[in-house]
Short mmCIF file of C-alpha atoms and ligand atoms in Angstrom, two decimals:
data_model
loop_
_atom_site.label_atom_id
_atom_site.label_comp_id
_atom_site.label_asym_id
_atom_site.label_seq_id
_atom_site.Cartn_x
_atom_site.Cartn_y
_atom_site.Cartn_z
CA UNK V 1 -80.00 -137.18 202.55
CA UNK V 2 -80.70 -136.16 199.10
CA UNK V 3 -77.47 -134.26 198.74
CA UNK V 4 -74.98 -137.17 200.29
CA UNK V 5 -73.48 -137.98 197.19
CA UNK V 6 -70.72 -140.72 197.08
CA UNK V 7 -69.14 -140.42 193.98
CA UNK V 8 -68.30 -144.25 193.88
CA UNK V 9 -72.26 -144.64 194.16
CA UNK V 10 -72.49 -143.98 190.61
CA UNK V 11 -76.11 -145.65 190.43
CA UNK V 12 -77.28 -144.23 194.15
CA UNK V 13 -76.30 -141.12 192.50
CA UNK V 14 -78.38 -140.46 189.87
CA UNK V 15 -80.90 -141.97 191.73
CA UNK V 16 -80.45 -138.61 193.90
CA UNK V 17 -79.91 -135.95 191.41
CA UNK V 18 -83.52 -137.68 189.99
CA UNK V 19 -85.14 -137.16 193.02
CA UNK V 20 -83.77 -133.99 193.64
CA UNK V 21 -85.21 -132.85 190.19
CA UNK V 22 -87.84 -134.21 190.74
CA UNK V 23 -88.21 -132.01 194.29
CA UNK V 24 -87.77 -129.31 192.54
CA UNK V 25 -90.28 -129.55 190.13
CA UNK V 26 -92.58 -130.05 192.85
CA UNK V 27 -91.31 -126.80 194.68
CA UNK V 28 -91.83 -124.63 191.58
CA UNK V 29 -94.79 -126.73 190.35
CA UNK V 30 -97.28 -124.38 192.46
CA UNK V 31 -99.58 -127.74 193.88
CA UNK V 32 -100.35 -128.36 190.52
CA UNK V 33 -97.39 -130.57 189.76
CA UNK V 34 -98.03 -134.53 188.35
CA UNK V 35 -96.14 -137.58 188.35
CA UNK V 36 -96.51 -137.14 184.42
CA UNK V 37 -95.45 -133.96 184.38
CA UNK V 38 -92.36 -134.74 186.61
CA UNK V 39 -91.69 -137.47 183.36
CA UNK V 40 -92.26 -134.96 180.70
CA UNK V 41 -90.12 -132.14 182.57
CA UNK V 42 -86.89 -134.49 183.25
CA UNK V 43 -87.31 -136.99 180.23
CA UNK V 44 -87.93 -140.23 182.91
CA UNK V 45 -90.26 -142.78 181.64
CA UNK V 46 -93.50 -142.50 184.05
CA UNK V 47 -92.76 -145.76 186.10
CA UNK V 48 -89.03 -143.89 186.90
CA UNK V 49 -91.30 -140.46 187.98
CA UNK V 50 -93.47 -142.73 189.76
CA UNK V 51 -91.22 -144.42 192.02
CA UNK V 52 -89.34 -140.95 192.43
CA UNK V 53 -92.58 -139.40 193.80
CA UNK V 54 -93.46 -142.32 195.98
CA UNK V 55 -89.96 -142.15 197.51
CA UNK V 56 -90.57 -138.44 197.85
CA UNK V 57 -93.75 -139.06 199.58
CA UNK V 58 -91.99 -141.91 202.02
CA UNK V 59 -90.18 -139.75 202.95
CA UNK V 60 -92.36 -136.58 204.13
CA UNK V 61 -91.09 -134.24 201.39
CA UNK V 62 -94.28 -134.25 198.95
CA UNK V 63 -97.85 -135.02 199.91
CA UNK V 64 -100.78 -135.95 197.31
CA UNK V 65 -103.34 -133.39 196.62
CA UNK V 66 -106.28 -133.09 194.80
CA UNK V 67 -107.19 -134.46 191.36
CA UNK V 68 -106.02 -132.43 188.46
CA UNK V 69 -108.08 -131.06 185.81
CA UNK V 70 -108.48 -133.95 183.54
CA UNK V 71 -106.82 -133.72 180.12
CA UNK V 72 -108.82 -137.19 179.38
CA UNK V 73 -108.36 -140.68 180.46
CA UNK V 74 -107.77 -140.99 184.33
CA UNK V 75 -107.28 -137.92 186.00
CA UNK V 76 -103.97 -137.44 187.45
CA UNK V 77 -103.32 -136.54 191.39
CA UNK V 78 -101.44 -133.27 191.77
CA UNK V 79 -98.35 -133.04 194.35
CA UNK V 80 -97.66 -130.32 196.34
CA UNK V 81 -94.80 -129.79 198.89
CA UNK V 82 -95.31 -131.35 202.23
CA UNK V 83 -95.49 -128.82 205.37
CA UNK V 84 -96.21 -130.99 207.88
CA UNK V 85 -93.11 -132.95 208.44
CA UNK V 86 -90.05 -131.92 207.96
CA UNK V 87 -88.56 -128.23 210.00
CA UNK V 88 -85.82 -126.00 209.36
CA UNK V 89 -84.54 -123.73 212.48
CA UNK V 90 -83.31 -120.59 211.33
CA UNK V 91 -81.70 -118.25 213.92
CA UNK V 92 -81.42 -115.03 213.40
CA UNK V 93 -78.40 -114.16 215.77
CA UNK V 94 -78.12 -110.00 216.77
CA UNK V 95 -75.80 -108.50 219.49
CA UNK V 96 -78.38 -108.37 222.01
CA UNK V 97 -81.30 -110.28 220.51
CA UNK V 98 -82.13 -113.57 218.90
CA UNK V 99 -84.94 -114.60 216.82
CA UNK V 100 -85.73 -118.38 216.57
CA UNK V 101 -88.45 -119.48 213.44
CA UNK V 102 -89.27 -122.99 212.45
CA UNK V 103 -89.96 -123.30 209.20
CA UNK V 104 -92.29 -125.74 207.29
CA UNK V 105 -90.72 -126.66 203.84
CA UNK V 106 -92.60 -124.35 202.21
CA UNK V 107 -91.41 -121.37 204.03
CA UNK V 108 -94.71 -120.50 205.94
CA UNK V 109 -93.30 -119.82 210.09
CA UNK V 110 -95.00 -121.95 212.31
CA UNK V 111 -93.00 -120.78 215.38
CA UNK V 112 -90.92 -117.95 216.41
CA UNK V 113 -89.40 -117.26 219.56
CA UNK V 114 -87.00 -114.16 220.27
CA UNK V 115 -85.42 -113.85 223.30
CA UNK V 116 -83.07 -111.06 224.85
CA UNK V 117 -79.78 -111.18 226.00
CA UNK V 118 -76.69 -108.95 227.38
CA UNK V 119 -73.24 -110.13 226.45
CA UNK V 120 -72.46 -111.73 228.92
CA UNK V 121 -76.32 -113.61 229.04
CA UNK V 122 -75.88 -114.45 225.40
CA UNK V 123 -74.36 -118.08 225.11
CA UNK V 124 -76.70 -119.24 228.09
CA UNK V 125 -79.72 -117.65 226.74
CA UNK V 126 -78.88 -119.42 222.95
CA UNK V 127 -78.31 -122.71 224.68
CA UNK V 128 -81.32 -122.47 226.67
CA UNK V 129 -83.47 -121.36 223.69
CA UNK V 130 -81.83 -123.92 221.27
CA UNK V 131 -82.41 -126.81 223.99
CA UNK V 132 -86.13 -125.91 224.39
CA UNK V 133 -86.69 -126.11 220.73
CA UNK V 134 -84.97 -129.53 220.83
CA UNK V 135 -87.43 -130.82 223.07
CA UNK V 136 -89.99 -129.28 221.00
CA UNK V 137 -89.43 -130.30 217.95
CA UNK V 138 -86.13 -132.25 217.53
CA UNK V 139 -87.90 -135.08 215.34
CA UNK V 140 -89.00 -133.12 213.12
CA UNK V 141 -85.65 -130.87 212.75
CA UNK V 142 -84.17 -130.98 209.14
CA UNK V 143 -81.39 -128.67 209.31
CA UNK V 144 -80.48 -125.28 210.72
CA UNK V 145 -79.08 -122.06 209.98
CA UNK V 146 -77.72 -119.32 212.23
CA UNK V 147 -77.34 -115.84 211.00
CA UNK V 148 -75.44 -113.48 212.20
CA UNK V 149 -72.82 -109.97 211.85
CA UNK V 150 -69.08 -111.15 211.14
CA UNK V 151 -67.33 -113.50 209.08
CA UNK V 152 -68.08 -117.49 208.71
CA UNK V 153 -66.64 -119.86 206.99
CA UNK V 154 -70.16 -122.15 207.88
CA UNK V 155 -69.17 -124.17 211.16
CA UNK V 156 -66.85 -121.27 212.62
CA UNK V 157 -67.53 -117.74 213.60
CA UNK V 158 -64.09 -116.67 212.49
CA UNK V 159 -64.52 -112.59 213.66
CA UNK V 160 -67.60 -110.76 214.44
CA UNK V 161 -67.14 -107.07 216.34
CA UNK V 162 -71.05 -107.14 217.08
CA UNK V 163 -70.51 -109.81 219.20
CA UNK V 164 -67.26 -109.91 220.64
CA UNK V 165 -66.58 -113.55 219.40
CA UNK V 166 -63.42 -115.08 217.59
CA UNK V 167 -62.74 -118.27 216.38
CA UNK V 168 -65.71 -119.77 217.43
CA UNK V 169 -67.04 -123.15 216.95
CA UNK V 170 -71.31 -122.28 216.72
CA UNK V 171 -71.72 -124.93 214.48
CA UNK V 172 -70.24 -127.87 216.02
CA UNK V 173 -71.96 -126.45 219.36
CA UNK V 174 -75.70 -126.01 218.05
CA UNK V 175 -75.18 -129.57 216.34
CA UNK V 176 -74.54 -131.12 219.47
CA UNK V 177 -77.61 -129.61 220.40
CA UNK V 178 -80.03 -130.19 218.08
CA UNK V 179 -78.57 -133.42 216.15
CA UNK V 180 -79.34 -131.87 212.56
CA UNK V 181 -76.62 -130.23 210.82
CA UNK V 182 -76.02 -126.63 211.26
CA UNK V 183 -74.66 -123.92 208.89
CA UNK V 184 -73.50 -120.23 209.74
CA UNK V 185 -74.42 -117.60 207.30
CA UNK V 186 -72.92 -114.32 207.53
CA UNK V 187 -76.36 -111.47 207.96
CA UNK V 188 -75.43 -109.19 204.29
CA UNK V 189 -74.76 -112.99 202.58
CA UNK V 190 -78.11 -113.95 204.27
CA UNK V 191 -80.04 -110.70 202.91
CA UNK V 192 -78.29 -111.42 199.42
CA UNK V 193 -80.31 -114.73 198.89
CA UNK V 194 -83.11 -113.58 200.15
CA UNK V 195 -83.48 -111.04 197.46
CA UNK V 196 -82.08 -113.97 194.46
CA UNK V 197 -84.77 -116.46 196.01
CA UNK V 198 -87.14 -116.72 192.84
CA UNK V 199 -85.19 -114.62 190.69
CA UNK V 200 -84.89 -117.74 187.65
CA UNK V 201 -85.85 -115.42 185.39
CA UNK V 202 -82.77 -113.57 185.57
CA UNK V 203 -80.28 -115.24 185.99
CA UNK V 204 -76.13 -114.26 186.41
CA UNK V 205 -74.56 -111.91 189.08
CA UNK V 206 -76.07 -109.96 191.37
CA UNK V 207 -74.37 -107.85 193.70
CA UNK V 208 -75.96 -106.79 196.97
CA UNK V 209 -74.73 -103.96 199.04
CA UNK V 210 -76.05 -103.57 202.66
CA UNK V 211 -75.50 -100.41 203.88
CA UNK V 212 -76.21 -99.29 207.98
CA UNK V 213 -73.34 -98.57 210.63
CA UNK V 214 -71.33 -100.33 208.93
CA UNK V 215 -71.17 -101.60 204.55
CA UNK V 216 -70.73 -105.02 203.56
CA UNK V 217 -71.68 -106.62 200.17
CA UNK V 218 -71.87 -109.84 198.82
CA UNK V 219 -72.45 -111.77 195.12
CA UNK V 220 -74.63 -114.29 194.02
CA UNK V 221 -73.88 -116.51 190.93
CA UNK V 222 -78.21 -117.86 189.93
CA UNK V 223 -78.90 -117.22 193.70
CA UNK V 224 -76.32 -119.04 195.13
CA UNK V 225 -73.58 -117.22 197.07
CA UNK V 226 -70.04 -116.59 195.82
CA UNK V 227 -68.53 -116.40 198.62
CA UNK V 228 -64.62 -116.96 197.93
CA UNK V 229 -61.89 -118.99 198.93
CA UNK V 230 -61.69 -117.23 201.87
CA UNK V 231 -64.76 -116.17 202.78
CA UNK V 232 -63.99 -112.83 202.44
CA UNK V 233 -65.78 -112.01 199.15
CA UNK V 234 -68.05 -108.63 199.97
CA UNK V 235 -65.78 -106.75 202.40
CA UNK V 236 -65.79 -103.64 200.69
CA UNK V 237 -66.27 -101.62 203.21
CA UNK V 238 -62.65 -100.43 204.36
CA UNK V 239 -61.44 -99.92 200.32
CA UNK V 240 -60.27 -96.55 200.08
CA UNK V 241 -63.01 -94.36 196.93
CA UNK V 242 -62.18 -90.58 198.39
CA UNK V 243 -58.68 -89.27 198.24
CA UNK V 244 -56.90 -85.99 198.92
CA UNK V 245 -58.73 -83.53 200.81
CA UNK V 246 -62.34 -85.70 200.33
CA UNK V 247 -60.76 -88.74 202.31
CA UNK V 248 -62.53 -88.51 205.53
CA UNK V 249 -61.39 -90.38 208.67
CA UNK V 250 -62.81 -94.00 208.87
CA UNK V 251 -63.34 -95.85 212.35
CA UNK V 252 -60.77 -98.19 211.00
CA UNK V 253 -58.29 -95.56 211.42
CA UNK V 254 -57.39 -95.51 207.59
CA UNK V 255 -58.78 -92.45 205.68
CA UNK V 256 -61.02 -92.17 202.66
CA UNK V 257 -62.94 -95.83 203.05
CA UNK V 258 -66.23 -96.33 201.07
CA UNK V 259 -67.79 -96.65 205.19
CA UNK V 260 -66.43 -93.23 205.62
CA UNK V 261 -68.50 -91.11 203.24
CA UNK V 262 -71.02 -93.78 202.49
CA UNK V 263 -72.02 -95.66 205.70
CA UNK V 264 -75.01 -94.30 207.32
CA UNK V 265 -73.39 -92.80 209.93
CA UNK V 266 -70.96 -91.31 207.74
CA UNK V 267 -74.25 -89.53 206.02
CA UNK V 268 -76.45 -89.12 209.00
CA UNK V 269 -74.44 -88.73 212.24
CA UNK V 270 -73.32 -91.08 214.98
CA UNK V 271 -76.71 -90.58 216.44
CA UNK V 272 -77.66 -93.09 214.04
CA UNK V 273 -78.07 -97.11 214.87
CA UNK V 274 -79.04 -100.00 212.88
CA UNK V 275 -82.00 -100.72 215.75
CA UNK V 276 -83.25 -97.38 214.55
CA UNK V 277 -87.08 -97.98 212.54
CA UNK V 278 -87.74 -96.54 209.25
CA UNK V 279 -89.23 -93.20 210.68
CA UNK V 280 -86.53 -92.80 212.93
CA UNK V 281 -84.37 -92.82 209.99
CA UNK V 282 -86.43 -90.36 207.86
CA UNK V 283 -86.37 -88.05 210.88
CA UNK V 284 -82.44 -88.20 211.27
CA UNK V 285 -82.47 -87.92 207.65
CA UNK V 286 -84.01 -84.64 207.33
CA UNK V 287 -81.78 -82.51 209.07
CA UNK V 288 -79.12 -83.66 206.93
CA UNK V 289 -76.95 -81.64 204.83
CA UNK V 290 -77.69 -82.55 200.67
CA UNK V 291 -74.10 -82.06 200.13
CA UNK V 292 -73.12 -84.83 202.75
CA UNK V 293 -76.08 -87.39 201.23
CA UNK V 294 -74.24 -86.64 197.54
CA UNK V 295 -70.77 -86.88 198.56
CA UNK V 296 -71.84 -90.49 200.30
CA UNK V 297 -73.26 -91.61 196.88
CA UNK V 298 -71.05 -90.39 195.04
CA UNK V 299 -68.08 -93.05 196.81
CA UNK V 300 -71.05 -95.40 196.51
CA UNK V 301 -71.43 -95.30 192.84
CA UNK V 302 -67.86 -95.20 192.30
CA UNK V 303 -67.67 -98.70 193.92
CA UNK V 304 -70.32 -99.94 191.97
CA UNK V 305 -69.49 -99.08 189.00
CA UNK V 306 -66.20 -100.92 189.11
CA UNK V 307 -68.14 -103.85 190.51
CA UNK V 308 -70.23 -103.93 187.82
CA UNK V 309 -67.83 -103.24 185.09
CA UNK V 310 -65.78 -106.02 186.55
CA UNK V 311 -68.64 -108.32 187.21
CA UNK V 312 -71.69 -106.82 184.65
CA UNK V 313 -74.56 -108.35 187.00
CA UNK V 314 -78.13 -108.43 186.52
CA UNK V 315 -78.55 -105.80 188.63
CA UNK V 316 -77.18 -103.93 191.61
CA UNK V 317 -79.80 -104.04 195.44
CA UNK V 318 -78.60 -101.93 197.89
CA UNK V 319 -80.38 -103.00 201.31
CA UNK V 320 -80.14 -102.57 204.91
CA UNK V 321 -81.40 -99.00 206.82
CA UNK V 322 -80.26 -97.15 203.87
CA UNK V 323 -83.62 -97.56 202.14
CA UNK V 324 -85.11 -95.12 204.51
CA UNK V 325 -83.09 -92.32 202.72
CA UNK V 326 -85.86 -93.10 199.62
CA UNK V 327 -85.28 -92.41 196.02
CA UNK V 328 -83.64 -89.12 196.62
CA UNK V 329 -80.50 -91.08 197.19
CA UNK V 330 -80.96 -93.78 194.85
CA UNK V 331 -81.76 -91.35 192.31
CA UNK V 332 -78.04 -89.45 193.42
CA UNK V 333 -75.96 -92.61 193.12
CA UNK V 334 -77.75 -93.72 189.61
CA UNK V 335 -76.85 -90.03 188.15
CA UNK V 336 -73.03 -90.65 189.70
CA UNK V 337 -72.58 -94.31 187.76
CA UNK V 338 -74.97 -93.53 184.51
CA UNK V 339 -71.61 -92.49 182.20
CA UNK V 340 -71.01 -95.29 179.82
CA UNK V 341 -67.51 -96.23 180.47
CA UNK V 342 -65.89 -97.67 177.17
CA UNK V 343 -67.64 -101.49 176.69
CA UNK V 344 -69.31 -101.50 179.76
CA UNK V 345 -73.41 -100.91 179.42
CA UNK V 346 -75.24 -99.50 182.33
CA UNK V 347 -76.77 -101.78 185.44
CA UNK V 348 -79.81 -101.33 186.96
CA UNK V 349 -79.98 -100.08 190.83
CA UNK V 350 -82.49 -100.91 193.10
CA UNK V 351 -83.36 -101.22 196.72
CA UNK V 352 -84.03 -104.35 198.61
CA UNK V 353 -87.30 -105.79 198.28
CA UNK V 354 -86.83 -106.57 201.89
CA UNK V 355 -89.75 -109.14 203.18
CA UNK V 356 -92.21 -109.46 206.02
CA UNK V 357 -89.82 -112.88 207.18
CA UNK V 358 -86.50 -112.12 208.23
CA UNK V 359 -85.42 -116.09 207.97
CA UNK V 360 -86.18 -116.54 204.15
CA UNK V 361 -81.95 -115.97 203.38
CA UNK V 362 -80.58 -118.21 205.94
CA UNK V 363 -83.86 -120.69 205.32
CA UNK V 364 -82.63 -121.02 201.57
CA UNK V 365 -79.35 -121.86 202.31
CA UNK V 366 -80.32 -124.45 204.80
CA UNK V 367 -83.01 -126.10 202.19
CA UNK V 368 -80.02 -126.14 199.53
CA UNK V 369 -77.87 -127.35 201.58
CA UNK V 370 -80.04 -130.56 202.74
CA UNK V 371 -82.27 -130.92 200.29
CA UNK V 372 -80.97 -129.29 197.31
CA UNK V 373 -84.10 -127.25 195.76
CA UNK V 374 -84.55 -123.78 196.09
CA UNK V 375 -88.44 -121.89 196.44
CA UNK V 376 -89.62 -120.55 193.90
CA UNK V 377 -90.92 -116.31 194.46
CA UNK V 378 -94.51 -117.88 194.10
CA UNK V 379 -94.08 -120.11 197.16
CA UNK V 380 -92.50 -116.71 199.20
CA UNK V 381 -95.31 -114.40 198.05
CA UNK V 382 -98.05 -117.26 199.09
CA UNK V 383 -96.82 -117.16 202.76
CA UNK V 384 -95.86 -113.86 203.39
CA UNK V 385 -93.04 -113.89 202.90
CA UNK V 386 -91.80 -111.04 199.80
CA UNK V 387 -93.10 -107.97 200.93
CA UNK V 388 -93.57 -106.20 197.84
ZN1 ZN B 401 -62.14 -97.84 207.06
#
């Protein structure tokens, strides 16, 4: 594929970072992208873009469109991204549900199945899902990406509480399967590149903070996750903000952890659940004490205010069920950070865009990780998929 380099294969290389260049042109080039603006773009000569875009074509990645408008002389055929061949499964992994989406390469769904599962129906219910879209589909599969709650290092669940598994080899399983490679993608890393996808006008850190039952974060470097040497980059949520008498007990059994003033739970009660909707939330919400809402961001600022000194980011999205608490509590934790701390300058905070498709994090990854091009926020908003 485009992204098997062999560093020996000094000519066979080039040859791929060209095409992938030339891919991405094509992915940000809204359908209006030429073969001689491919050679102005990367600098090729126009018989190098050429045979670029007819190997691109061969080989079900770009299809010809209509004429472009003619800037004299012959008019030139545009290129647009082709969404008829190639798939990429992304599986959206929950403790008692799954949700299965092909995707065309230009992010539009053309399939979803969910299916429902107990714990001890879950790895019979996958495989049986995962086979059927096998048979469906399997020559057409690209790549695939499972999502899911715990920690991954990509072919190994290593620990996830949600689901009761440890240690365990998904991707080597699912690849048996399905024949394409498979990556795992931890859910908060998942809903961090969602909200980079298209973001190449600012570039740098950004630091995402998901906050439900439970807090988890994670960092993207130009919408590509920094994930760590050992995976574990974005556990913040056992770090210990509240001392003295404001350290509150924490499930962990430690006292004082950002989950245990700022979790939602922590602000709205252990009647609260991450499979509660939005007006659920707001309903929970209301009966809520102000003082308990401020105290939670007030550890929440704290933390992100060392992040951000530590890190300065383009800015700071807090996602995940939290958003239903609305700009009261965005508002709270914006007041708690905005002192300028000696050198540092003050980050912007916002909440997740979110998005009508739930795939579009784990769907990035997969795309970068075969193909090596990212969407562009143009391709997103034409199918759907940013929900702003
Ligand atoms: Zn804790």
């Amino acid at each position: 594929m485009l992204n098997s380099d062999d560093v020996l294969d000094t000519q066979g290389s080039v040859r791929r970072a060209n095409l992938r260049r030339a891919l991405q042109l094509v992915f940000r080039g809204r359908g209006v992208q030429t073969r001689a603006g491919i050679a102005r773009a990367t600098g090729l000569t126009a018989a190098t873009a050429s045979s670029l875009v007819a190997e691109l074509i061969d080989s079900g990645l770009v299809v010809e469109g209509a004429q472009a408008a003619s800037t004299g002389g012959k008019r030139a055929t545009t290129l647009s991204v082709d969404a008829a061949h190639h798939l990429i499964l992304v599986m959206v992994i929950r403790p008692t549900d799954a949700r299965l989406a092909l995707l065309a390469l230009d992010s539009s769904e053309i399939d979803v199945r969910t299916i429902a599962y107990s714990a001890e129906s879950r790895d019979r219910k996958l495989d049986e899902a995962v086979q059927a879209i096998a048979a469906d589909y399997g020559e057409r599969l690209l790549v695939a990406a499972a999502q899911l709650p715990g920690t991954t290092d990509g072919r190994k669940v290593l620990e996830s509480v949600q689901l009761g598994w440890s240690d365990v080899p998904l991707a080597d399983r699912l690849e048996a399967a399905l024949g394409v490679p498979v990556l795992l993608v931890n859910d908060v890393d998942a809903e961090a590149i969602a909200e980079a996808v298209g973001e190449v006008q600012s570039p740098g850190y950004r630091l995402f903070v998901h906050i439900g039952v439970g807090i988890g974060a994670a960092v993207t470097i130009d919408g590509q996750l920094a994930p760590g040497p050992r995976d574990r980059a974005g556990e913040i949520g056992h770090v210990q903000v509240e001392f003295g008498e404001q350290a509150r007990l924490c499930r962990c059994g430690r006292r004082g952890c950002l989950e245990s003033a700022s979790s939602m739970t922590a602000m709205l009660g252990e009647d609260f659940t991450d499979a509660m909707d939005e007006g659920e939330v707001t309903v929970l919400a209301r009966a809520v004490d102000d003082v308990i809402i401020a105290e939670g961001a007030r550890a929440l600022a704290r933390t992100v205010k060392l992040a951000s000194a530590l890190l300065d980011p383009a800015e700071v999205v807090v996602g995940g069920p939290v958003r239903a608490l609305g700009e009261r509590f965005l508002d709270l934790v914006r007041e708690e950070a905005d002192y300028l701390a000696t050198g540092t300058t003050s980050v912007p905070v916002r909440y997740a865009r979110g998005g009508t498709n739930p795939s579009i994090g784990a769907g990035q990854l997969a795309l970068s990780s075969a193909l090596g091009v990212q969407w562009s926020a143009e391709q997103l908003s034409g199918t759907g998929a940013d929900g702003s």
